[in-house]
JSON list of C-alpha atoms in Angstrom, two decimals:
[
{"chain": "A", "resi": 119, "resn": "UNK", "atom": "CA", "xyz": [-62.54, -0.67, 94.23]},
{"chain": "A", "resi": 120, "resn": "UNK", "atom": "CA", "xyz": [-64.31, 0.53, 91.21]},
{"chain": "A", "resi": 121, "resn": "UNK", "atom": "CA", "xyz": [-65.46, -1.61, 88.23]},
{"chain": "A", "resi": 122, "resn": "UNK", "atom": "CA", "xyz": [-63.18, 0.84, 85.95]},
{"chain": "A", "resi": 123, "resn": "UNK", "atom": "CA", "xyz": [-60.35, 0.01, 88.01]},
{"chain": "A", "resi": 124, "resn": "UNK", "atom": "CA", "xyz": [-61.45, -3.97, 87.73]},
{"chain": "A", "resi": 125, "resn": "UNK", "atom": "CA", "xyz": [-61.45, -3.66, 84.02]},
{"chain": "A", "resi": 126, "resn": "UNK", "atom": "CA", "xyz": [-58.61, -1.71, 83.73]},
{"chain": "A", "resi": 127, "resn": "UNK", "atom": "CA", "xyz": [-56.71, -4.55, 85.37]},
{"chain": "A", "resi": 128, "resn": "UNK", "atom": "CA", "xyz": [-58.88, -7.07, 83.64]},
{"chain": "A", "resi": 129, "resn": "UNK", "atom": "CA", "xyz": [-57.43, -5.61, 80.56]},
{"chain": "A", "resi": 130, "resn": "UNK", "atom": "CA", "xyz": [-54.31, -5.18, 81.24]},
{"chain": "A", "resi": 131, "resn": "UNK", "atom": "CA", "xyz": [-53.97, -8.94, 82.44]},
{"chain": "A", "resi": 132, "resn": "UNK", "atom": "CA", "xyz": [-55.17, -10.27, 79.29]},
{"chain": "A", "resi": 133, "resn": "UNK", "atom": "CA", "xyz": [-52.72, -8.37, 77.18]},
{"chain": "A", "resi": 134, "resn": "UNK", "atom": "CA", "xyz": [-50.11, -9.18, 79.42]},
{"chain": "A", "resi": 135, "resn": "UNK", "atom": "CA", "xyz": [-49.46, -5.43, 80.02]},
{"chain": "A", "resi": 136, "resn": "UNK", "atom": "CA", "xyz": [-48.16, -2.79, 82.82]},
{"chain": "A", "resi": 137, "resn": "UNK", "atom": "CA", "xyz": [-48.81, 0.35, 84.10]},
{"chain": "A", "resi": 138, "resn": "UNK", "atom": "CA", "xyz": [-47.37, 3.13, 86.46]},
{"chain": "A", "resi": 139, "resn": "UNK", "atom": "CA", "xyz": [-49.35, 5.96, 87.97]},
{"chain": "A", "resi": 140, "resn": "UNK", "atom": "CA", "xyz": [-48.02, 10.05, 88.42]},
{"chain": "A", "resi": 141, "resn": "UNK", "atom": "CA", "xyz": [-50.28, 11.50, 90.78]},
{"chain": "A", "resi": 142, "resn": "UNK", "atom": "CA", "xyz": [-50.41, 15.11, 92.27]},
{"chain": "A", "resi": 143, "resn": "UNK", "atom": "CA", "xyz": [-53.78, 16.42, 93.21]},
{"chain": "A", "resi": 144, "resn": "UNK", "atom": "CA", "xyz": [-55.28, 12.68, 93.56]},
{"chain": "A", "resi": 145, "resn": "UNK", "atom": "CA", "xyz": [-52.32, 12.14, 96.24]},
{"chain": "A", "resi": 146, "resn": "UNK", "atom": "CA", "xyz": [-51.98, 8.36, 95.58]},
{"chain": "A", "resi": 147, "resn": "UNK", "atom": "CA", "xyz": [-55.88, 7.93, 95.04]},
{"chain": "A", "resi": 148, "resn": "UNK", "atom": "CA", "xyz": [-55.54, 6.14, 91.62]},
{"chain": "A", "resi": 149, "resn": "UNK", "atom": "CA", "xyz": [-52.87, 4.15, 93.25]},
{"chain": "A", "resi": 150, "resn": "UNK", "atom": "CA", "xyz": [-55.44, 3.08, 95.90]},
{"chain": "A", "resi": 151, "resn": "UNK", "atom": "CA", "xyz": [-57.98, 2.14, 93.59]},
{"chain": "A", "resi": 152, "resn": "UNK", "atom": "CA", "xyz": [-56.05, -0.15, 91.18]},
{"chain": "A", "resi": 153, "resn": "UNK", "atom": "CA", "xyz": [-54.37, -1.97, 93.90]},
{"chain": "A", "resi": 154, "resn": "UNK", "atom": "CA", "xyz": [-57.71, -2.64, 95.49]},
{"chain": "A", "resi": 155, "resn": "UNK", "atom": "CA", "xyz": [-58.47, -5.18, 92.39]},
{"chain": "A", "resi": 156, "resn": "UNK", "atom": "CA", "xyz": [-57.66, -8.53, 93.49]},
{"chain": "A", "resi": 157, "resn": "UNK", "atom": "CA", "xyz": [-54.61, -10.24, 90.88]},
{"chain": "A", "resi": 158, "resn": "UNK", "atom": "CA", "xyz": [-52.88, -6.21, 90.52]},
{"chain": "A", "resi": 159, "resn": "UNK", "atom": "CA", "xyz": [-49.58, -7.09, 91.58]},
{"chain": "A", "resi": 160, "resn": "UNK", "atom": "CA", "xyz": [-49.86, -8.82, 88.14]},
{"chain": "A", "resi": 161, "resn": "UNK", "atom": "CA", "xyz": [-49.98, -5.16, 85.89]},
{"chain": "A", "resi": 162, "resn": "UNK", "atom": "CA", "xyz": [-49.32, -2.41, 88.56]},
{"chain": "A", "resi": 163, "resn": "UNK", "atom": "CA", "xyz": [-46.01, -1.66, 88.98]},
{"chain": "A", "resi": 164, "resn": "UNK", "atom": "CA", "xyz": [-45.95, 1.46, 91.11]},
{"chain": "A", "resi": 165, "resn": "UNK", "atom": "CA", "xyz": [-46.71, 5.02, 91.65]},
{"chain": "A", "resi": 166, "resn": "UNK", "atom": "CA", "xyz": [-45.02, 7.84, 92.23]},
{"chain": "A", "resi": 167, "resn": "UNK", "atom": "CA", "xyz": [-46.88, 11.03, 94.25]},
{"chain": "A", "resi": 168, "resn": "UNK", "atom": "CA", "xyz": [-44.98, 14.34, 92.77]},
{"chain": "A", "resi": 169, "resn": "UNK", "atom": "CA", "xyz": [-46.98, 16.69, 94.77]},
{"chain": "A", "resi": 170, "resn": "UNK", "atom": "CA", "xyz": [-44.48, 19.42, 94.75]},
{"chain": "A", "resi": 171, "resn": "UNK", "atom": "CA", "xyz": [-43.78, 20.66, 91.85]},
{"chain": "A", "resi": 172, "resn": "UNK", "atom": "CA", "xyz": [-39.77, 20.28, 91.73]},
{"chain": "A", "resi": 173, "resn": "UNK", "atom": "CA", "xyz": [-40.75, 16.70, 92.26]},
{"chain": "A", "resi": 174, "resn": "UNK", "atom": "CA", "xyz": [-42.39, 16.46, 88.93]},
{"chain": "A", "resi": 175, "resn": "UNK", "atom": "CA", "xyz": [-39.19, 17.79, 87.20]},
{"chain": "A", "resi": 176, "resn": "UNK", "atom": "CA", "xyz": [-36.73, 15.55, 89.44]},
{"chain": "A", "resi": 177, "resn": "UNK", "atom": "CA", "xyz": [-38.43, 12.08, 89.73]},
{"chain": "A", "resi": 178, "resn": "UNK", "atom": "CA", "xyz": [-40.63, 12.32, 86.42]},
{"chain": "A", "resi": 179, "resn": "UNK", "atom": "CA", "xyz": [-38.25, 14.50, 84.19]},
{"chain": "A", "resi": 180, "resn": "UNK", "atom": "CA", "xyz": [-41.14, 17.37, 83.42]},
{"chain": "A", "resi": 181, "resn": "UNK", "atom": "CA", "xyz": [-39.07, 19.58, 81.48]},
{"chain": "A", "resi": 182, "resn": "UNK", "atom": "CA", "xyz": [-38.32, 22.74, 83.67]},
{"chain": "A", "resi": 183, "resn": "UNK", "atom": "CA", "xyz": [-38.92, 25.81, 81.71]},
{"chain": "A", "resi": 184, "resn": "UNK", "atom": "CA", "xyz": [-42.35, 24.33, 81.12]},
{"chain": "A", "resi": 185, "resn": "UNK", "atom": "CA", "xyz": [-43.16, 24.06, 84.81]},
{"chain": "A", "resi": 186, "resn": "UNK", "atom": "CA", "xyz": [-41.55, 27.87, 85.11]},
{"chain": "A", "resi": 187, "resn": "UNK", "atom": "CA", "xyz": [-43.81, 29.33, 82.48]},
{"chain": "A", "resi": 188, "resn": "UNK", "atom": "CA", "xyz": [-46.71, 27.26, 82.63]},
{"chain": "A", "resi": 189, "resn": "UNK", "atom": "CA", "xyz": [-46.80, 26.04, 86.04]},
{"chain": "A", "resi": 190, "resn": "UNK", "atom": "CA", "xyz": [-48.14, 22.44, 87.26]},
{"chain": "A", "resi": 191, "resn": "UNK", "atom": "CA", "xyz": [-51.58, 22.75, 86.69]},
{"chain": "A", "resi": 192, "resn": "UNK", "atom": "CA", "xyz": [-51.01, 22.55, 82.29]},
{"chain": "A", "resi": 193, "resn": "UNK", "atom": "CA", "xyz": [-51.80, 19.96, 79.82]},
{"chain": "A", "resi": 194, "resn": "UNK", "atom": "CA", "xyz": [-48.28, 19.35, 79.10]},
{"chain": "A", "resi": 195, "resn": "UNK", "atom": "CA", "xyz": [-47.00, 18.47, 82.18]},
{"chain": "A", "resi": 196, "resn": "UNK", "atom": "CA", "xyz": [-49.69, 15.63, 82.58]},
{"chain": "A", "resi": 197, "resn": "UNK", "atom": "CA", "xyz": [-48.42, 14.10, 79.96]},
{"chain": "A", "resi": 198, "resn": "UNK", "atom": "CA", "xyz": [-44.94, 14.59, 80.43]},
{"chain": "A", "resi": 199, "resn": "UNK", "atom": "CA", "xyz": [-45.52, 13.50, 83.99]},
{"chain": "A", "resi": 200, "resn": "UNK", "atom": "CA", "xyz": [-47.44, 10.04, 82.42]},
{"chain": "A", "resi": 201, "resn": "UNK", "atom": "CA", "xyz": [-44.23, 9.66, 79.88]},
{"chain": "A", "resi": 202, "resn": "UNK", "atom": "CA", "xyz": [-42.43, 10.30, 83.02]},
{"chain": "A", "resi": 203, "resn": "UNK", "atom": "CA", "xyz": [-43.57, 7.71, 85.21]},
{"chain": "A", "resi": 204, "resn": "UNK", "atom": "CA", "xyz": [-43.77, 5.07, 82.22]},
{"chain": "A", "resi": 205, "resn": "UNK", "atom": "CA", "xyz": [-40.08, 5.27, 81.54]},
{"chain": "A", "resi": 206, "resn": "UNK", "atom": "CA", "xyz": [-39.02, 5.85, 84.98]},
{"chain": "A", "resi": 207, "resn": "UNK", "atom": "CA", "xyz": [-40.66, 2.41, 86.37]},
{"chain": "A", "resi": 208, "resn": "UNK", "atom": "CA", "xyz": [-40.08, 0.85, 83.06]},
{"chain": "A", "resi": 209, "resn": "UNK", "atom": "CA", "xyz": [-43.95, -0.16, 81.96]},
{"chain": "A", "resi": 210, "resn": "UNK", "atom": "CA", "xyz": [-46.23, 0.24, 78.71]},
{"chain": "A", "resi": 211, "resn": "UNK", "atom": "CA", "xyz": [-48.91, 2.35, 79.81]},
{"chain": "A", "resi": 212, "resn": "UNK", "atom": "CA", "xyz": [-48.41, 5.68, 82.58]},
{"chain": "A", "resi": 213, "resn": "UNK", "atom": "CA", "xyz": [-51.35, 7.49, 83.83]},
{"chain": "A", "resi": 214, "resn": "UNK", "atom": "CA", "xyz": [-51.18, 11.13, 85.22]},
{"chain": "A", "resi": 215, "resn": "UNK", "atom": "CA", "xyz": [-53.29, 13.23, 87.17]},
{"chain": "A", "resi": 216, "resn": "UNK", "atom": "CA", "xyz": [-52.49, 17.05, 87.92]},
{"chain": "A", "resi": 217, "resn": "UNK", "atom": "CA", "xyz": [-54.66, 19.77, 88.75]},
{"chain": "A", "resi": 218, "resn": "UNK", "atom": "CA", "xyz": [-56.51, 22.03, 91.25]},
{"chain": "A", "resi": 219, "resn": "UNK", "atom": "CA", "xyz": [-58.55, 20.56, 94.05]},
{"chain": "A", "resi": 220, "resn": "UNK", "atom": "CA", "xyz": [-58.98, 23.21, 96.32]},
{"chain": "A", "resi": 221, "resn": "UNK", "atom": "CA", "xyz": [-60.00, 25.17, 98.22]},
{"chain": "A", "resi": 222, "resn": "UNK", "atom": "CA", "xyz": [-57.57, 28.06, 96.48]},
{"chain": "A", "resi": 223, "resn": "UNK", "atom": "CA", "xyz": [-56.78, 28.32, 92.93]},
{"chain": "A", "resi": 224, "resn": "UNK", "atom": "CA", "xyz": [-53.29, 27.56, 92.27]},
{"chain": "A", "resi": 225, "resn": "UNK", "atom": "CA", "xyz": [-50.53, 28.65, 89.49]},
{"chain": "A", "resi": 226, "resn": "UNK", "atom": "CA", "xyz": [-53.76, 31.17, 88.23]},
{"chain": "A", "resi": 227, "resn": "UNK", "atom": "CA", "xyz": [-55.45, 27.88, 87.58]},
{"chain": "A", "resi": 228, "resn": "UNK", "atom": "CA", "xyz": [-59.31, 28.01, 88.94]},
{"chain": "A", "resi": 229, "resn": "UNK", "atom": "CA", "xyz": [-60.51, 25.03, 91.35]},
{"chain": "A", "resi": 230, "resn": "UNK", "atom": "CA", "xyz": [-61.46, 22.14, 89.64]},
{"chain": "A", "resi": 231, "resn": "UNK", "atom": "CA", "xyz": [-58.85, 22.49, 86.71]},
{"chain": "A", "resi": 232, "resn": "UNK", "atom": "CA", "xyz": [-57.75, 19.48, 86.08]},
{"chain": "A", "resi": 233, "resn": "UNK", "atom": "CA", "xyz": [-55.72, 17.40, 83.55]},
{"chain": "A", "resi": 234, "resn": "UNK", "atom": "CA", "xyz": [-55.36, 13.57, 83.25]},
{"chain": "A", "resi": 235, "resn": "UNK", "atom": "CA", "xyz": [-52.95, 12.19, 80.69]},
{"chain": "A", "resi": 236, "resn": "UNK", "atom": "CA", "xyz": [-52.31, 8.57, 79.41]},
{"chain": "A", "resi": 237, "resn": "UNK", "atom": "CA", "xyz": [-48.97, 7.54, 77.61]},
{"chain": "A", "resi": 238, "resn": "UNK", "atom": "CA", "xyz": [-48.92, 3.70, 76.26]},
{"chain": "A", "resi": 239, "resn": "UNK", "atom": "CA", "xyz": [-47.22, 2.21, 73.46]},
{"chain": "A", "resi": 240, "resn": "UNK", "atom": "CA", "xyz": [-47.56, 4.03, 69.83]},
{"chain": "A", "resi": 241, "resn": "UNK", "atom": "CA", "xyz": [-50.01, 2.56, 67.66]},
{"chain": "A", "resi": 242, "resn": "UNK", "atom": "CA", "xyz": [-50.12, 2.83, 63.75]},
{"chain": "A", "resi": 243, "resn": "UNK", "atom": "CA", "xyz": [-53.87, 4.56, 63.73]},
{"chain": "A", "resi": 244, "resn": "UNK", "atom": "CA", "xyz": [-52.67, 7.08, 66.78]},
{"chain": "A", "resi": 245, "resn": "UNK", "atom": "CA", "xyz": [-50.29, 9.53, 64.93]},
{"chain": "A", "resi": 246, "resn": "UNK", "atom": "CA", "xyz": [-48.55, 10.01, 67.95]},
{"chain": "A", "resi": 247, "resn": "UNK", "atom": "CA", "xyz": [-44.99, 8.41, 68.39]},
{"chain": "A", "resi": 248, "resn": "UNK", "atom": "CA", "xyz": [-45.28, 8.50, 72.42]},
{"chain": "A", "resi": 249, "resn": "UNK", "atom": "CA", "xyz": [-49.08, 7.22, 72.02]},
{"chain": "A", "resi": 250, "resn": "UNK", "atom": "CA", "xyz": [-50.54, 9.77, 74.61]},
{"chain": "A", "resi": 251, "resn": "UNK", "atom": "CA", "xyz": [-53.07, 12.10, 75.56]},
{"chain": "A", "resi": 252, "resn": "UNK", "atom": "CA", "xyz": [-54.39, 14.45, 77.74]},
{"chain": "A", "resi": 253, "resn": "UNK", "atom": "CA", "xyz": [-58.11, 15.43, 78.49]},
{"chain": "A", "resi": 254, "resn": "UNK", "atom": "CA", "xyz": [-59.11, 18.57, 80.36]},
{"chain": "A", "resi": 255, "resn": "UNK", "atom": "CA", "xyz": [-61.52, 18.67, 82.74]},
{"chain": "A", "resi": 256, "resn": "UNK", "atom": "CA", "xyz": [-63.41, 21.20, 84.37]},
{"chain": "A", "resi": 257, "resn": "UNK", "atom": "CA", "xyz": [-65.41, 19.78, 87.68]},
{"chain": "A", "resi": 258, "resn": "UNK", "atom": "CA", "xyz": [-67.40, 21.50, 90.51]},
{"chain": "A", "resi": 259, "resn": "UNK", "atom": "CA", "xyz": [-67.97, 19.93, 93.65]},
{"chain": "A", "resi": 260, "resn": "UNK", "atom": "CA", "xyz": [-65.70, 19.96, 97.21]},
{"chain": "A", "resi": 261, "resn": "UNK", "atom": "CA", "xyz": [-62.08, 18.64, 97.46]},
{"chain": "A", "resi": 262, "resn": "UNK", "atom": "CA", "xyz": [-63.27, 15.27, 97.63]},
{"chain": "A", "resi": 263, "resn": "UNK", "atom": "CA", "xyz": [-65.40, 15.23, 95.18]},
{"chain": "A", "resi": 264, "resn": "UNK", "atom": "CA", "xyz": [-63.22, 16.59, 92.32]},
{"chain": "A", "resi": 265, "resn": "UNK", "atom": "CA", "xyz": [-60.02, 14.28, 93.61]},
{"chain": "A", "resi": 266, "resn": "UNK", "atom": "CA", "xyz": [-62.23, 11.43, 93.05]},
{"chain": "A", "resi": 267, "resn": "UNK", "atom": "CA", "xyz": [-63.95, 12.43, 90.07]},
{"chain": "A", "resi": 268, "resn": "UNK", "atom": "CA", "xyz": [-60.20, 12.78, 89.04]},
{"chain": "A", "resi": 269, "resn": "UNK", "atom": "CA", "xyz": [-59.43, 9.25, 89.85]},
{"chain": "A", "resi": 270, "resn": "UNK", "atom": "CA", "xyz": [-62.64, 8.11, 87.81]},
{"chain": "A", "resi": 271, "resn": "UNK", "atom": "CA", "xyz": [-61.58, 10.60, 84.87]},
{"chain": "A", "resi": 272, "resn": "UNK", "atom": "CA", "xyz": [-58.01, 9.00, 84.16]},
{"chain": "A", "resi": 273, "resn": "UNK", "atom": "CA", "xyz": [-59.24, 5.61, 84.81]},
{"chain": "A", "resi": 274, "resn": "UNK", "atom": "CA", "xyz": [-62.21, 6.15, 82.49]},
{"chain": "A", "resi": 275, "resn": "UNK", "atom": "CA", "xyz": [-59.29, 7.26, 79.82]},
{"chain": "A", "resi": 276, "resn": "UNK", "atom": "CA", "xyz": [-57.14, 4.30, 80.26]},
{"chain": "A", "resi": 277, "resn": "UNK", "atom": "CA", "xyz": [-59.99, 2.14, 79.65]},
{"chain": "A", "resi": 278, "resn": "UNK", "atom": "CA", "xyz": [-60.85, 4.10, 76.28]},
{"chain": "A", "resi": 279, "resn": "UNK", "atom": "CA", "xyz": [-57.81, 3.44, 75.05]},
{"chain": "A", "resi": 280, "resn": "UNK", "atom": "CA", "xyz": [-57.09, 0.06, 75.92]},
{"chain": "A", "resi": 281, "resn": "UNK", "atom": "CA", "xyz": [-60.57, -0.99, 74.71]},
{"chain": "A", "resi": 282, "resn": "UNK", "atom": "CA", "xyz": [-59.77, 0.98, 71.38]},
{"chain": "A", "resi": 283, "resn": "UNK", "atom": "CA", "xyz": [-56.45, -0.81, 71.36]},
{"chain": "A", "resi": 284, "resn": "UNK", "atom": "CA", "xyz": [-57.87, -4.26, 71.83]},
{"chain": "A", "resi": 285, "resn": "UNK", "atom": "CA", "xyz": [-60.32, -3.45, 69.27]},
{"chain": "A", "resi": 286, "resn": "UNK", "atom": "CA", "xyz": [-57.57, -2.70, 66.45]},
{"chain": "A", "resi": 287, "resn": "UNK", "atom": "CA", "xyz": [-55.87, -5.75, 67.40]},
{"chain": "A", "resi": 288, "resn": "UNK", "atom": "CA", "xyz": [-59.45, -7.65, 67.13]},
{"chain": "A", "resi": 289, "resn": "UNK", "atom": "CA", "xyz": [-60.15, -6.00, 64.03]},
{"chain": "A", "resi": 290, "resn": "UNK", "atom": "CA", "xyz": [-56.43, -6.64, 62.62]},
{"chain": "A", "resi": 291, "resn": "UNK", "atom": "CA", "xyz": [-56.78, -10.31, 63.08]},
{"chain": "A", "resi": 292, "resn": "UNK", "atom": "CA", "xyz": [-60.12, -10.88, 61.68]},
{"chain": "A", "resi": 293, "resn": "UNK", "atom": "CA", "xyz": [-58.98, -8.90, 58.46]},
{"chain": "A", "resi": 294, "resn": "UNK", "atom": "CA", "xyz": [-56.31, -11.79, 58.52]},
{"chain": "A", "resi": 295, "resn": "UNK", "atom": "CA", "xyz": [-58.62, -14.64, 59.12]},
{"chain": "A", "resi": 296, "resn": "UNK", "atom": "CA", "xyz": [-60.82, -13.10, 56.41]},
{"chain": "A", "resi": 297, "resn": "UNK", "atom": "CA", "xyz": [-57.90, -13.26, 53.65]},
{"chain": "A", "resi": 298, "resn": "UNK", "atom": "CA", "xyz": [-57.48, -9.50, 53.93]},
{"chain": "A", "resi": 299, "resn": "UNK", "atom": "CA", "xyz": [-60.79, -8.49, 53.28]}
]
């Protein structure tokens, strides 16, 4: 259990929130993690594993001509594959990993490659109507090490936009307490 995962939770609890995980390269490792946090039944609804790619089109509705073109490894489909997930288990935030752990590059993606997505509800400051986003990442290491520093990465961006979330909110209602000001 890691203290992102704890706060993610932590979080989520106190805004009375849910969440859904897409995995591919991480195999069910950010999965693992949240569930580890004692009270996660509370906000973690499920996850779904879409390591093949036809799997990411059929269970998370990545749009097909994207994966054809594009292949897995793409910004796009992580966060069509977080959209994916949120709608298909029916929760306000979806997480995504996708990527290239090694030891061979894949779709003409290099090793380490890696994109982690989060979709949540839209927010009036986010100019996005979905409320996602993806960040790239480029990490060295073994297998292991980049699957996990995946796991920390999407985490990590859940947390930065749940904190910036709660923030707004926090900010929102002391404008109000302050007669506007």
């Amino acid at each position: 259990m890691s203290s992102t995962a704890t706060d993610v939770v932590r979080l989520l609890t106190v805004k009375g929130e849910t969440l859904a995980v897409a995995e591919s390269l991480t195999g069910g490792l950010v999965a693992a993690d949240l569930t580890s946090v004692p009270g996660a039944s509370k906000v973690f609804r499920g996850s779904v594993t879409a390591y093949a790619t036809d799997l990411k089109r059929d269970l998370l509705g990545v749009d097909d001509a994207l994966l054809t073109t594009r292949g897995a490894v793409d910004p796009q489909v992580a966060a069509e594959m977080a959209a994916g997930v949120r709608k298909a288990l029916g929760t306000d935030w979806g997480i995504a990993t996708t990527g290239v752990a090694g030891p061979e590059p894949q779709d003409g993606q290099a090793v380490g490659t890696v994109f982690v997505a989060v979709d949540g509800p839209a927010r009036a400051d986010s100019g996005s109507a979905g409320g996602g986003k993806v960040e790239a990442l480029r990490l060295n290491g073994d297998r292991a090490e980049i699957r996990r520093e995946s796991v920390r990465s999407v985490l990590a961006l859940l947390l930065k936009e749940l904190a910036s979330e709660q923030t707004g909110n926090e900010r929102a209602q002391d404008t109000e307490r302050n007669g506007g000001f």
